[in-house]
Short mmCIF file of C-alpha atoms in Angstrom, two decimals:
data_model
loop_
_atom_site.label_atom_id
_atom_site.label_comp_id
_atom_site.label_asym_id
_atom_site.label_seq_id
_atom_site.Cartn_x
_atom_site.Cartn_y
_atom_site.Cartn_z
CA MET A 1 -0.06 -0.06 -0.05
CA SER A 2 1.52 3.38 -1.10
CA GLY A 3 1.19 6.50 1.11
CA TRP A 4 1.93 10.11 1.44
CA TRP A 5 5.19 9.21 3.20
CA GLU A 6 6.87 7.52 0.28
CA SER A 7 8.66 10.64 -1.05
CA ALA A 8 7.86 12.94 1.89
CA VAL A 9 10.28 15.31 3.68
CA ILE A 10 9.64 15.01 7.33
CA TYR A 11 11.05 17.50 9.90
CA GLU A 12 11.99 16.30 13.26
CA VAL A 13 10.88 18.54 15.95
CA TYR A 14 12.62 18.36 19.44
CA PRO A 15 10.01 20.19 21.49
CA ARG A 16 12.47 21.04 24.32
CA SER A 17 14.50 23.13 22.02
CA PHE A 18 12.21 24.26 19.31
CA ALA A 19 10.03 27.26 20.74
CA ASP A 20 9.16 28.12 24.33
CA ALA A 21 5.78 29.86 24.60
CA ASP A 22 5.38 30.13 28.35
CA GLY A 23 8.71 31.58 29.25
CA ASP A 24 10.06 28.62 31.47
CA GLY A 25 13.09 27.96 29.22
CA VAL A 26 11.86 24.80 27.75
CA GLY A 27 10.18 24.41 24.53
CA ASP A 28 6.43 23.29 24.35
CA LEU A 29 3.52 22.47 22.22
CA ARG A 30 2.18 26.07 22.13
CA GLY A 31 5.57 27.17 20.85
CA ILE A 32 5.17 24.65 17.97
CA ILE A 33 1.70 25.90 17.22
CA ALA A 34 3.00 29.36 16.86
CA ARG A 35 5.65 28.41 14.55
CA ILE A 36 3.48 26.19 12.23
CA PRO A 37 3.49 28.96 9.53
CA TYR A 38 7.38 28.74 9.54
CA LEU A 39 7.31 25.02 9.32
CA ALA A 40 4.88 25.03 6.49
CA SER A 41 7.03 27.48 4.59
CA LEU A 42 9.95 25.01 4.49
CA GLY A 43 8.10 22.78 1.99
CA VAL A 44 8.16 19.75 4.32
CA GLN A 45 5.20 17.34 4.38
CA GLY A 46 5.40 16.06 7.91
CA LEU A 47 6.60 16.72 11.54
CA TRP A 48 7.94 13.99 13.76
CA LEU A 49 7.61 15.04 17.42
CA THR A 50 9.97 13.50 19.85
CA PRO A 51 8.47 12.55 23.20
CA PHE A 52 6.14 15.07 24.82
CA GLN A 53 4.40 12.52 26.98
CA ARG A 54 4.36 12.45 30.86
CA SER A 55 7.81 11.73 32.04
CA PRO A 56 10.15 12.53 34.86
CA GLN A 57 12.65 13.50 32.08
CA VAL A 58 15.53 11.14 33.19
CA ASP A 59 16.30 10.73 29.46
CA GLN A 60 14.72 13.88 28.16
CA GLY A 61 11.25 12.29 27.55
CA TYR A 62 12.42 8.77 26.53
CA ASP A 63 11.38 7.56 30.01
CA ILE A 64 7.56 7.75 29.42
CA SER A 65 5.44 7.26 32.58
CA ASP A 66 2.12 7.90 30.89
CA TYR A 67 2.00 7.07 27.24
CA CYS A 68 -1.50 8.63 26.66
CA ASP A 69 -1.00 12.02 28.27
CA VAL A 70 1.07 15.17 27.76
CA ASP A 71 3.71 16.14 30.34
CA PRO A 72 2.80 19.55 31.96
CA LEU A 73 6.22 20.56 30.85
CA PHE A 74 5.07 20.77 27.34
CA GLY A 75 1.42 21.56 27.74
CA THR A 76 -1.88 19.61 27.79
CA LEU A 77 -3.78 17.19 25.55
CA ALA A 78 -5.85 20.14 24.50
CA ASP A 79 -2.80 21.72 23.14
CA LEU A 80 -1.88 18.57 21.28
CA ASP A 81 -5.30 18.52 19.79
CA GLU A 82 -4.97 22.09 18.74
CA LEU A 83 -1.58 21.40 17.21
CA LEU A 84 -3.14 18.55 15.20
CA VAL A 85 -5.76 20.84 13.84
CA VAL A 86 -3.46 23.67 13.02
CA ALA A 87 -0.80 21.41 11.36
CA HIS A 88 -3.32 19.58 9.34
CA GLU A 89 -4.88 22.87 8.08
CA ALA A 90 -1.42 23.84 6.95
CA GLY A 91 -1.02 20.52 5.15
CA LEU A 92 1.57 18.93 7.66
CA ARG A 93 1.16 15.52 8.93
CA ILE A 94 2.11 14.67 12.65
CA LEU A 95 4.10 11.60 13.82
CA VAL A 96 4.43 11.03 17.64
CA ASP A 97 7.31 9.11 19.27
CA ILE A 98 6.42 5.85 21.03
CA VAL A 99 8.91 3.94 23.36
CA PRO A 100 7.88 0.26 23.63
CA ASN A 101 11.30 -1.10 24.78
CA HIS A 102 11.25 0.56 28.20
CA THR A 103 9.14 2.87 30.38
CA SER A 104 9.80 5.05 33.37
CA ILE A 105 10.15 4.07 36.98
CA GLU A 106 7.17 6.52 37.52
CA ASN A 107 4.80 4.49 35.37
CA ALA A 108 1.96 3.35 37.50
CA LEU A 109 2.31 -0.27 36.41
CA PHE A 110 6.01 -0.31 37.55
CA GLU A 111 5.27 1.34 40.83
CA ALA A 112 2.55 -1.33 41.39
CA ALA A 113 5.25 -4.08 40.51
CA LEU A 114 7.68 -2.66 43.06
CA ALA A 115 4.84 -2.64 45.71
CA ALA A 116 3.52 -6.15 44.78
CA GLY A 117 6.78 -7.93 45.48
CA PRO A 118 8.61 -11.04 44.01
CA GLY A 119 6.51 -13.63 42.34
CA SER A 120 3.54 -11.26 41.66
CA ARG A 121 1.72 -10.89 38.48
CA GLU A 122 2.41 -6.99 38.45
CA ARG A 123 6.16 -7.89 38.09
CA GLU A 124 5.36 -10.12 35.13
CA MET A 125 4.96 -6.95 33.16
CA PHE A 126 8.73 -6.23 33.51
CA LEU A 127 11.95 -8.31 33.60
CA PHE A 128 12.53 -8.90 37.35
CA ARG A 129 15.05 -11.70 38.20
CA GLN A 130 16.76 -12.99 41.33
CA GLY A 131 20.42 -12.15 41.36
CA ARG A 132 23.51 -14.28 41.69
CA GLY A 133 25.50 -14.94 44.85
CA GLU A 134 24.31 -16.28 48.14
CA ALA A 135 22.30 -13.19 48.89
CA SER A 136 21.42 -12.06 45.26
CA GLU A 137 24.06 -9.50 45.67
CA LEU A 138 25.21 -9.81 42.06
CA PRO A 139 23.19 -8.85 38.89
CA PRO A 140 21.37 -11.85 37.20
CA ASN A 141 23.76 -11.77 34.15
CA ASN A 142 26.69 -9.69 32.86
CA TRP A 143 24.82 -7.48 30.51
CA VAL A 144 25.81 -3.86 30.21
CA SER A 145 23.39 -0.87 29.70
CA VAL A 146 23.48 1.12 26.50
CA PHE A 147 24.64 4.16 28.60
CA GLY A 148 27.31 2.20 30.37
CA GLY A 149 27.47 0.27 33.66
CA PRO A 150 25.34 -2.73 34.57
CA ALA A 151 21.93 -3.22 32.98
CA TRP A 152 20.34 -4.34 36.20
CA HIS A 153 19.23 -2.52 39.39
CA ARG A 154 18.03 -3.72 42.69
CA ALA A 155 14.25 -3.44 43.15
CA ALA A 156 14.50 -2.73 46.89
CA PRO A 157 18.28 -2.13 47.58
CA ASP A 158 17.57 -1.94 51.45
CA SER A 159 15.21 -4.94 51.60
CA ALA A 160 16.32 -8.30 53.02
CA THR A 161 13.34 -9.97 51.57
CA ASP A 162 12.94 -8.44 48.09
CA THR A 163 16.26 -9.46 46.48
CA GLU A 164 15.14 -9.16 42.87
CA TRP A 165 16.82 -7.08 40.25
CA TYR A 166 15.14 -5.41 37.13
CA LEU A 167 16.53 -4.98 33.68
CA HIS A 168 17.09 -1.53 32.29
CA LEU A 169 18.94 -1.57 28.95
CA PHE A 170 19.27 2.23 29.25
CA SER A 171 19.28 4.16 32.57
CA PRO A 172 18.04 2.64 35.87
CA GLY A 173 15.16 5.05 35.50
CA GLN A 174 13.99 3.17 32.37
CA PRO A 175 12.98 -0.40 33.13
CA ASP A 176 12.46 -2.70 30.15
CA TRP A 177 9.11 -4.23 29.44
CA ASN A 178 8.62 -7.87 29.39
CA TRP A 179 7.25 -8.56 25.97
CA GLU A 180 6.98 -12.28 26.49
CA ASN A 181 3.78 -11.33 28.60
CA PRO A 182 0.82 -10.84 26.16
CA ALA A 183 -0.46 -8.24 28.62
CA VAL A 184 2.32 -5.90 27.48
CA GLY A 185 1.34 -6.25 23.82
CA GLU A 186 -2.23 -5.43 24.76
CA TYR A 187 -1.22 -2.36 26.74
CA PHE A 188 0.59 -1.06 23.71
CA ASP A 189 -2.35 -1.91 21.43
CA ARG A 190 -4.26 0.64 23.61
CA VAL A 191 -1.47 3.11 23.30
CA ILE A 192 -1.05 3.26 19.50
CA ARG A 193 -4.81 3.22 19.06
CA PHE A 194 -5.21 6.16 21.45
CA TRP A 195 -2.94 8.30 19.26
CA PHE A 196 -4.37 7.06 15.96
CA ASP A 197 -7.87 7.84 17.32
CA ARG A 198 -6.72 11.18 18.23
CA GLY A 199 -5.66 11.89 14.72
CA VAL A 200 -1.90 11.49 14.53
CA ASP A 201 -0.73 10.51 11.13
CA GLY A 202 1.78 7.92 12.30
CA ILE A 203 4.32 6.85 14.91
CA ARG A 204 8.16 6.63 15.14
CA VAL A 205 9.03 3.63 17.20
CA ASP A 206 12.04 4.07 19.49
CA VAL A 207 14.62 1.26 19.59
CA ALA A 208 12.26 -0.70 17.43
CA HIS A 209 14.73 -3.70 17.18
CA GLY A 210 14.58 -4.06 20.96
CA LEU A 211 11.52 -5.29 22.90
CA PHE A 212 12.34 -8.94 23.06
CA LYS A 213 15.43 -10.53 24.72
CA ALA A 214 17.23 -13.63 24.19
CA GLU A 215 15.48 -16.66 25.85
CA GLY A 216 16.68 -17.24 29.45
CA LEU A 217 18.69 -13.99 29.42
CA PRO A 218 22.04 -15.73 29.16
CA ASP A 219 25.32 -14.05 29.84
CA SER A 220 26.89 -12.14 26.86
CA ALA A 221 29.98 -13.90 25.55
CA THR A 222 31.25 -10.83 23.85
CA VAL A 223 32.23 -7.32 25.01
CA PRO A 224 29.53 -4.95 23.90
CA THR A 225 30.34 -2.93 20.84
CA VAL A 226 30.44 0.79 21.57
CA ILE A 227 29.15 3.10 18.71
CA ASP A 228 28.77 6.95 19.36
CA GLY A 229 29.08 6.22 23.17
CA LEU A 230 26.16 3.61 22.95
CA ARG A 231 26.75 -0.03 23.84
CA SER A 232 25.15 -2.65 21.79
CA ASN A 233 24.17 -6.10 23.13
CA PRO A 234 22.96 -8.59 20.49
CA LEU A 235 21.22 -10.72 23.07
CA ALA A 236 18.96 -7.88 23.95
CA MET A 237 18.12 -6.73 20.39
CA ASP A 238 16.91 -7.99 16.97
CA GLN A 239 15.13 -11.10 18.38
CA GLU A 240 12.81 -12.89 15.89
CA PRO A 241 9.48 -12.45 17.90
CA VAL A 242 9.64 -8.66 17.61
CA HIS A 243 8.49 -9.09 13.84
CA GLU A 244 5.20 -10.36 14.82
CA VAL A 245 4.53 -7.19 16.93
CA TYR A 246 5.04 -5.07 13.89
CA ARG A 247 2.91 -7.32 11.66
CA HIS A 248 0.10 -6.78 14.12
CA TRP A 249 0.74 -3.03 14.47
CA ARG A 250 0.70 -2.87 10.59
CA ARG A 251 -2.69 -4.35 10.61
CA VAL A 252 -3.87 -1.87 13.30
CA ALA A 253 -2.40 1.00 11.21
CA GLU A 254 -4.25 -0.17 8.08
CA GLU A 255 -7.68 -0.26 9.96
CA TYR A 256 -7.49 3.50 9.62
CA ALA A 257 -8.33 5.67 6.57
CA PRO A 258 -5.89 7.00 5.52
CA ALA A 259 -3.53 4.32 6.90
CA ARG A 260 -1.12 5.51 9.59
CA LEU A 261 2.71 5.47 9.07
CA LEU A 262 4.95 3.25 11.00
CA VAL A 263 8.60 4.22 11.06
CA GLY A 264 11.20 2.37 13.15
CA GLU A 265 14.55 3.43 14.78
CA VAL A 266 16.41 0.21 13.87
CA ASN A 267 20.09 0.78 14.33
CA LEU A 268 21.38 -2.48 12.62
CA ALA A 269 23.30 -3.33 9.51
CA PRO A 270 21.15 -2.73 6.43
CA GLU A 271 20.63 -6.44 5.81
CA ARG A 272 19.24 -6.81 9.19
CA SER A 273 17.24 -3.48 9.20
CA ALA A 274 15.59 -4.42 5.85
CA ARG A 275 13.81 -7.35 7.56
CA TYR A 276 11.67 -4.68 9.65
CA THR A 277 10.17 -3.17 6.43
CA ARG A 278 8.82 -6.37 4.77
CA PRO A 279 5.58 -5.65 3.14
CA ASP A 280 3.50 -6.59 6.25
CA GLU A 281 5.73 -4.86 9.02
CA LEU A 282 6.95 -1.22 9.42
CA HIS A 283 6.73 1.08 6.49
CA GLN A 284 10.13 2.69 6.88
CA THR A 285 13.33 2.45 8.94
CA PHE A 286 16.21 5.02 9.16
CA ALA A 287 19.37 4.32 7.13
CA PHE A 288 21.71 4.72 9.94
CA ALA A 289 24.74 3.88 7.95
CA PHE A 290 24.13 6.87 5.75
CA ALA A 291 23.02 9.11 8.67
CA LYS A 292 26.45 8.92 10.32
CA LEU A 293 28.58 9.63 7.20
CA ASP A 294 31.47 12.10 7.35
CA TRP A 295 32.56 14.18 4.35
CA ASN A 296 34.35 11.33 2.58
CA PRO A 297 33.50 10.48 -1.09
CA ASP A 298 34.67 6.82 -0.74
CA ALA A 299 32.47 6.24 2.28
CA TRP A 300 29.41 7.96 0.62
CA VAL A 301 29.73 5.71 -2.56
CA GLU A 302 30.39 2.59 -0.48
CA VAL A 303 27.53 3.12 1.91
CA GLY A 304 25.27 4.21 -1.03
CA ARG A 305 26.08 1.05 -3.04
CA HIS A 306 25.54 -1.19 0.06
CA LEU A 307 22.04 0.30 0.62
CA GLU A 308 21.31 -0.06 -3.10
CA ARG A 309 22.24 -3.80 -3.04
CA VAL A 310 20.04 -4.38 -0.04
CA ARG A 311 17.21 -2.60 -1.77
CA ALA A 312 17.55 -4.66 -4.97
CA GLU A 313 17.74 -7.89 -3.04
CA THR A 314 14.95 -7.26 -0.44
CA GLY A 315 12.80 -4.38 -1.80
CA SER A 316 13.48 -2.40 1.42
CA ALA A 317 13.99 1.30 0.28
CA PRO A 318 16.15 3.38 2.64
CA SER A 319 14.76 6.51 4.42
CA TRP A 320 17.39 9.12 4.24
CA ALA A 321 18.83 11.28 6.90
CA LEU A 322 21.96 12.99 7.99
CA GLU A 323 21.17 14.60 11.43
CA ASN A 324 18.95 13.80 14.28
CA HIS A 325 18.82 14.68 18.05
CA ASP A 326 21.38 11.89 18.81
CA ILE A 327 24.07 12.73 16.10
CA VAL A 328 26.62 15.42 15.77
CA ARG A 329 25.42 18.10 13.50
CA THR A 330 26.77 17.96 9.89
CA VAL A 331 28.40 21.46 10.06
CA THR A 332 30.75 20.17 12.68
CA ARG A 333 31.04 16.70 11.50
CA PHE A 334 32.09 17.82 8.05
CA GLY A 335 34.83 20.01 9.35
CA GLY A 336 33.36 23.03 11.02
CA GLY A 337 33.78 26.61 10.39
CA VAL A 338 33.14 28.26 6.98
CA ARG A 339 34.00 25.01 5.12
CA GLY A 340 31.76 22.96 7.43
CA ARG A 341 28.99 25.19 6.74
CA ARG A 342 29.50 25.09 2.94
CA ARG A 343 29.62 21.27 3.00
CA ALA A 344 26.50 21.01 5.14
CA ARG A 345 24.59 23.16 2.57
CA ALA A 346 25.80 20.80 -0.04
CA ALA A 347 24.80 17.76 1.97
CA VAL A 348 21.11 19.13 2.36
CA VAL A 349 20.92 19.57 -1.38
CA ALA A 350 22.11 16.08 -2.08
CA LEU A 351 19.83 14.59 0.63
CA LEU A 352 16.71 16.30 -0.90
CA GLY A 353 17.68 14.93 -4.31
CA LEU A 354 17.49 11.22 -3.14
CA PRO A 355 14.54 9.08 -3.93
CA GLY A 356 12.29 8.06 -1.12
CA ALA A 357 11.47 9.54 2.24
CA VAL A 358 13.91 12.23 3.67
CA TYR A 359 14.14 13.16 7.34
CA VAL A 360 15.69 16.42 8.50
CA TYR A 361 16.34 17.61 12.04
CA GLN A 362 15.33 21.05 13.47
CA GLY A 363 18.10 23.58 12.79
CA GLN A 364 19.62 21.74 9.87
CA GLU A 365 17.80 24.13 7.53
CA LEU A 366 19.62 26.88 9.35
CA GLY A 367 23.03 25.25 9.08
CA LEU A 368 23.47 25.07 12.94
CA PRO A 369 26.75 23.73 14.18
CA GLU A 370 27.39 21.50 17.20
CA VAL A 371 27.75 23.36 20.43
CA ASP A 372 30.33 22.28 23.03
CA VAL A 373 28.13 22.63 26.12
CA PRO A 374 30.06 23.49 29.34
CA VAL A 375 30.53 20.30 31.54
CA ALA A 376 28.60 21.72 34.40
CA LEU A 377 25.57 22.51 32.21
CA ARG A 378 25.23 19.19 30.40
CA ALA A 379 21.86 17.50 30.80
CA ASP A 380 22.32 14.28 28.78
CA PRO A 381 22.05 11.11 30.87
CA MET A 382 24.64 9.62 28.46
CA TRP A 383 27.12 12.19 29.88
CA GLN A 384 26.67 10.97 33.49
CA HIS A 385 26.68 7.20 32.67
CA GLY A 386 28.92 6.94 29.45
CA GLY A 387 30.99 10.06 29.09
CA VAL A 388 29.36 11.13 25.72
CA SER A 389 27.04 14.09 25.52
CA ARG A 390 24.42 14.65 22.83
CA ASP A 391 23.49 18.03 24.24
CA GLY A 392 25.53 19.89 21.51
CA ALA A 393 22.81 18.97 18.97
CA ARG A 394 19.89 19.98 21.17
CA ILE A 395 20.68 23.68 21.85
CA PRO A 396 17.44 25.74 21.55
CA LEU A 397 16.77 27.29 18.02
CA PRO A 398 17.69 30.89 17.46
CA TRP A 399 14.64 32.72 15.97
CA THR A 400 15.95 36.54 16.39
CA GLU A 401 19.31 38.21 16.19
CA ALA A 402 19.22 40.03 19.44
CA ALA A 403 21.98 38.95 21.59
CA ALA A 404 20.03 39.69 24.84
CA GLY A 405 17.78 37.01 26.12
CA THR A 406 17.25 33.73 24.38
CA PHE A 407 17.45 34.66 20.65
CA GLY A 408 13.69 34.59 20.35
CA PHE A 409 13.40 30.98 21.73
CA SER A 410 11.45 32.21 24.79
CA PRO A 411 9.36 35.39 25.27
CA GLU A 412 11.20 38.52 26.09
CA GLY A 413 12.16 38.73 29.73
CA ALA A 414 12.23 35.01 30.15
CA GLY A 415 15.04 33.38 32.06
CA LEU A 416 17.75 31.16 30.64
CA PRO A 417 16.89 28.20 28.36
CA TRP A 418 17.32 24.71 29.59
CA LEU A 419 20.65 24.39 27.55
CA PRO A 420 22.88 27.51 27.02
CA THR A 421 23.02 29.34 23.66
CA PRO A 422 26.32 30.56 22.37
CA GLU A 423 26.75 34.40 22.16
CA SER A 424 27.24 34.04 18.39
CA TRP A 425 23.98 32.13 18.07
CA GLY A 426 22.17 35.15 16.52
CA GLN A 427 24.04 35.04 13.21
CA PHE A 428 22.14 31.78 12.44
CA ALA A 429 18.69 33.05 13.45
CA VAL A 430 15.57 32.57 11.31
CA GLU A 431 15.18 36.31 11.36
CA VAL A 432 18.52 37.02 9.78
CA GLN A 433 18.42 34.27 7.26
CA GLU A 434 14.81 35.20 6.24
CA GLY A 435 16.26 38.29 4.48
CA ASP A 436 19.23 36.57 2.65
CA ASP A 437 18.72 34.67 -0.62
CA ARG A 438 22.11 33.11 -0.11
CA SER A 439 21.41 31.77 3.40
CA ALA A 440 21.16 28.12 4.32
CA LEU A 441 17.36 28.62 4.95
CA ALA A 442 16.81 30.09 1.53
CA LEU A 443 18.78 27.24 -0.11
CA PHE A 444 16.77 24.66 1.89
CA ARG A 445 13.49 26.10 0.68
CA ARG A 446 14.48 26.32 -2.87
CA ALA A 447 15.60 22.58 -2.65
CA ALA A 448 12.28 21.57 -0.93
CA ARG A 449 10.18 23.41 -3.62
CA ALA A 450 12.24 21.85 -6.53
CA ARG A 451 11.90 18.52 -4.95
CA GLU A 452 8.15 18.86 -4.79
CA VAL A 453 8.22 19.50 -8.55
CA LEU A 454 10.19 16.34 -9.08
CA VAL A 455 7.95 14.30 -6.83
CA GLY A 456 5.00 15.33 -9.03
CA GLU A 457 6.94 14.15 -12.09
CA GLY A 458 7.35 10.73 -10.31
CA LEU A 459 11.12 11.07 -9.93
CA MET A 460 11.39 10.77 -6.23
CA ARG A 461 9.26 7.58 -5.52
CA ALA A 462 10.64 5.20 -2.83
CA GLY A 463 12.44 2.14 -4.05
CA ALA A 464 13.70 3.69 -7.35
CA PRO A 465 16.99 2.10 -8.49
CA LEU A 466 19.91 4.31 -7.47
CA ALA A 467 23.37 4.08 -9.12
CA TRP A 468 26.19 5.40 -7.11
CA GLY A 469 29.34 6.39 -8.77
CA ALA A 470 32.76 7.80 -7.93
CA GLY A 471 34.99 10.17 -9.83
CA ASP A 472 37.96 8.92 -11.80
CA GLY A 473 41.46 10.45 -12.06
CA SER A 474 40.02 13.39 -13.93
CA ALA A 475 37.31 14.11 -11.21
CA PRO A 476 38.78 13.12 -7.88
CA GLY A 477 36.13 13.58 -5.15
CA ARG A 478 33.12 13.47 -7.34
CA VAL A 479 30.20 11.50 -6.22
CA ILE A 480 27.18 10.85 -8.41
CA ALA A 481 23.82 9.21 -7.39
CA GLU A 482 21.65 8.75 -10.53
CA HIS A 483 17.94 7.64 -10.59
CA GLY A 484 15.62 7.84 -13.46
CA GLY A 485 17.78 10.25 -15.64
CA PHE A 486 18.23 12.55 -12.69
CA ALA A 487 21.70 12.83 -11.03
CA VAL A 488 22.79 14.18 -7.56
CA VAL A 489 26.39 15.39 -7.93
CA LEU A 490 28.66 16.18 -5.00
CA ALA A 491 32.20 17.72 -5.29
CA MET A 492 33.88 16.32 -2.17
CA GLY A 493 37.47 16.82 -3.29
CA GLU A 494 39.64 19.89 -3.44
CA ARG A 495 38.94 20.85 -6.94
CA PRO A 496 35.88 21.69 -9.07
CA VAL A 497 34.24 18.78 -10.98
CA VAL A 498 32.63 18.39 -14.23
CA LEU A 499 28.76 17.89 -14.18
CA PRO A 500 27.04 15.20 -16.43
CA ALA A 501 25.75 16.51 -19.60
CA GLY A 502 22.08 17.93 -19.16
CA GLU A 503 20.06 20.64 -17.52
CA LEU A 504 21.13 22.00 -14.17
CA VAL A 505 18.18 22.01 -11.90
CA LEU A 506 19.75 23.26 -8.64
CA SER A 507 23.19 23.90 -7.04
CA SER A 508 24.29 24.70 -3.59
CA GLU A 509 26.79 27.17 -4.90
CA PRO A 510 27.23 28.96 -8.22
CA LEU A 511 29.11 27.16 -11.01
CA VAL A 512 32.54 28.50 -11.92
CA GLU A 513 33.09 28.41 -15.64
CA GLY A 514 30.59 25.64 -16.04
CA LEU A 515 32.11 23.49 -13.21
CA LEU A 516 30.67 22.48 -9.78
CA PRO A 517 33.11 23.93 -7.18
CA ALA A 518 34.55 22.01 -4.36
CA ASP A 519 32.30 21.34 -1.32
CA ALA A 520 29.12 21.80 -3.42
CA ALA A 521 26.29 19.69 -4.76
CA ALA A 522 24.01 19.96 -7.80
CA TRP A 523 21.04 18.24 -9.41
CA VAL A 524 21.05 17.66 -13.16
CA ARG A 525 18.55 16.19 -15.58
CA VAL A 526 20.96 13.96 -17.59
CA SER A 527 20.90 14.09 -21.25
CA ARG A 528 20.52 10.71 -22.99
#
């Protein structure tokens, strides 16, 4: 079944850092409502909202205590309903984040499990186990949490009678659900139907390859792989029963008219990730191998060809992204400074020229760099547990140039935002870029509008064959991705490169004597 999402550009909104309407220094739903005209002006088709549900905010919302309510930090259900109406009137679809692998220690079901004690039905909703050692003083197995440290926590550390531990693949404040218990699946049935009934257009599934664990919870025989500060345990991820969950959710999504979108965070090799988007499972997963690329032509071609091989073999089309709230921003990742900004502009043009769904992250359209947040002000639990901070990609957006206050993130006279904004932040402000046809924002809008035209011509459909090529000795650093007579060209070396013969549609920088300059990208309708 085809859907609006197949060639859509979807914009990730991190509510904490998008716009603060009530002046408490934290972004909120009313801030998003006020900025819907701006979002609609970008030429995107959907908004993905990261968690705004009730939460003690141990992991900035990814520890949900009530999946069917809005945390007062962000507003109310009435605000969410208004946001849906305003967004839909502006032609924008809304995706909400659901976290089915784990919950919060403040979830009423987990609090009931702690109170009920060992052997109770309440504890069967989670993964409680007796520890090792004579007095259960050691964790039940040797698993390490994604954030670092043991993946187990004592249920009642001071009790001589309750000696059980509970599993938390992330922080101790995020206990894992027991998906072997059918009652957990029934609980999440109610959750997803609640949001679909309310009018959301889809859900993004956090840690979608999690949920089930290896039978018996055996010790891990290998040291966890650490990627970007996160530790991976194959015994706790990508277990076969998870696919039946998504088959069921797909049936639920298709009960609605129009059908709702299911997109999964599946941080696995492309061959494994492709299994989650079989025709009766999730509609999309993110292409993480692509999202984490540096400015390296060989790596772009290698990853691009790998994803294309998987698509050809499985029919699983990648969903493209280069930034999100967990990844270092491209300006910084691609070298920083003036050159990093130029490369990030080129990357946005390249991204929007690829077939299928594209996801962009708030501030990417402004060319925001990563910020080195002072240690004392870091809020990311990964910093406390694993020594890696993601705060630098989560700095509140600059809306106005004025150096005083919060650059328009909060109302005038409000206090400091939840994360500090650099003194130079105003130069990237929406207000500044609105008046500059050469700005990153203006380029993003031109590319998004041009993409809409191409979508109308059928050129950006998901699953289109995509041929990746690298430059030869005469064009070092050139990368070409071609589909349907349309080519995306990147000049990733030190010299300008020749474009394929044809019509120039768009370029991130002006051509120089007919050549694409270094650190630039272009779209070309190729002559045949």
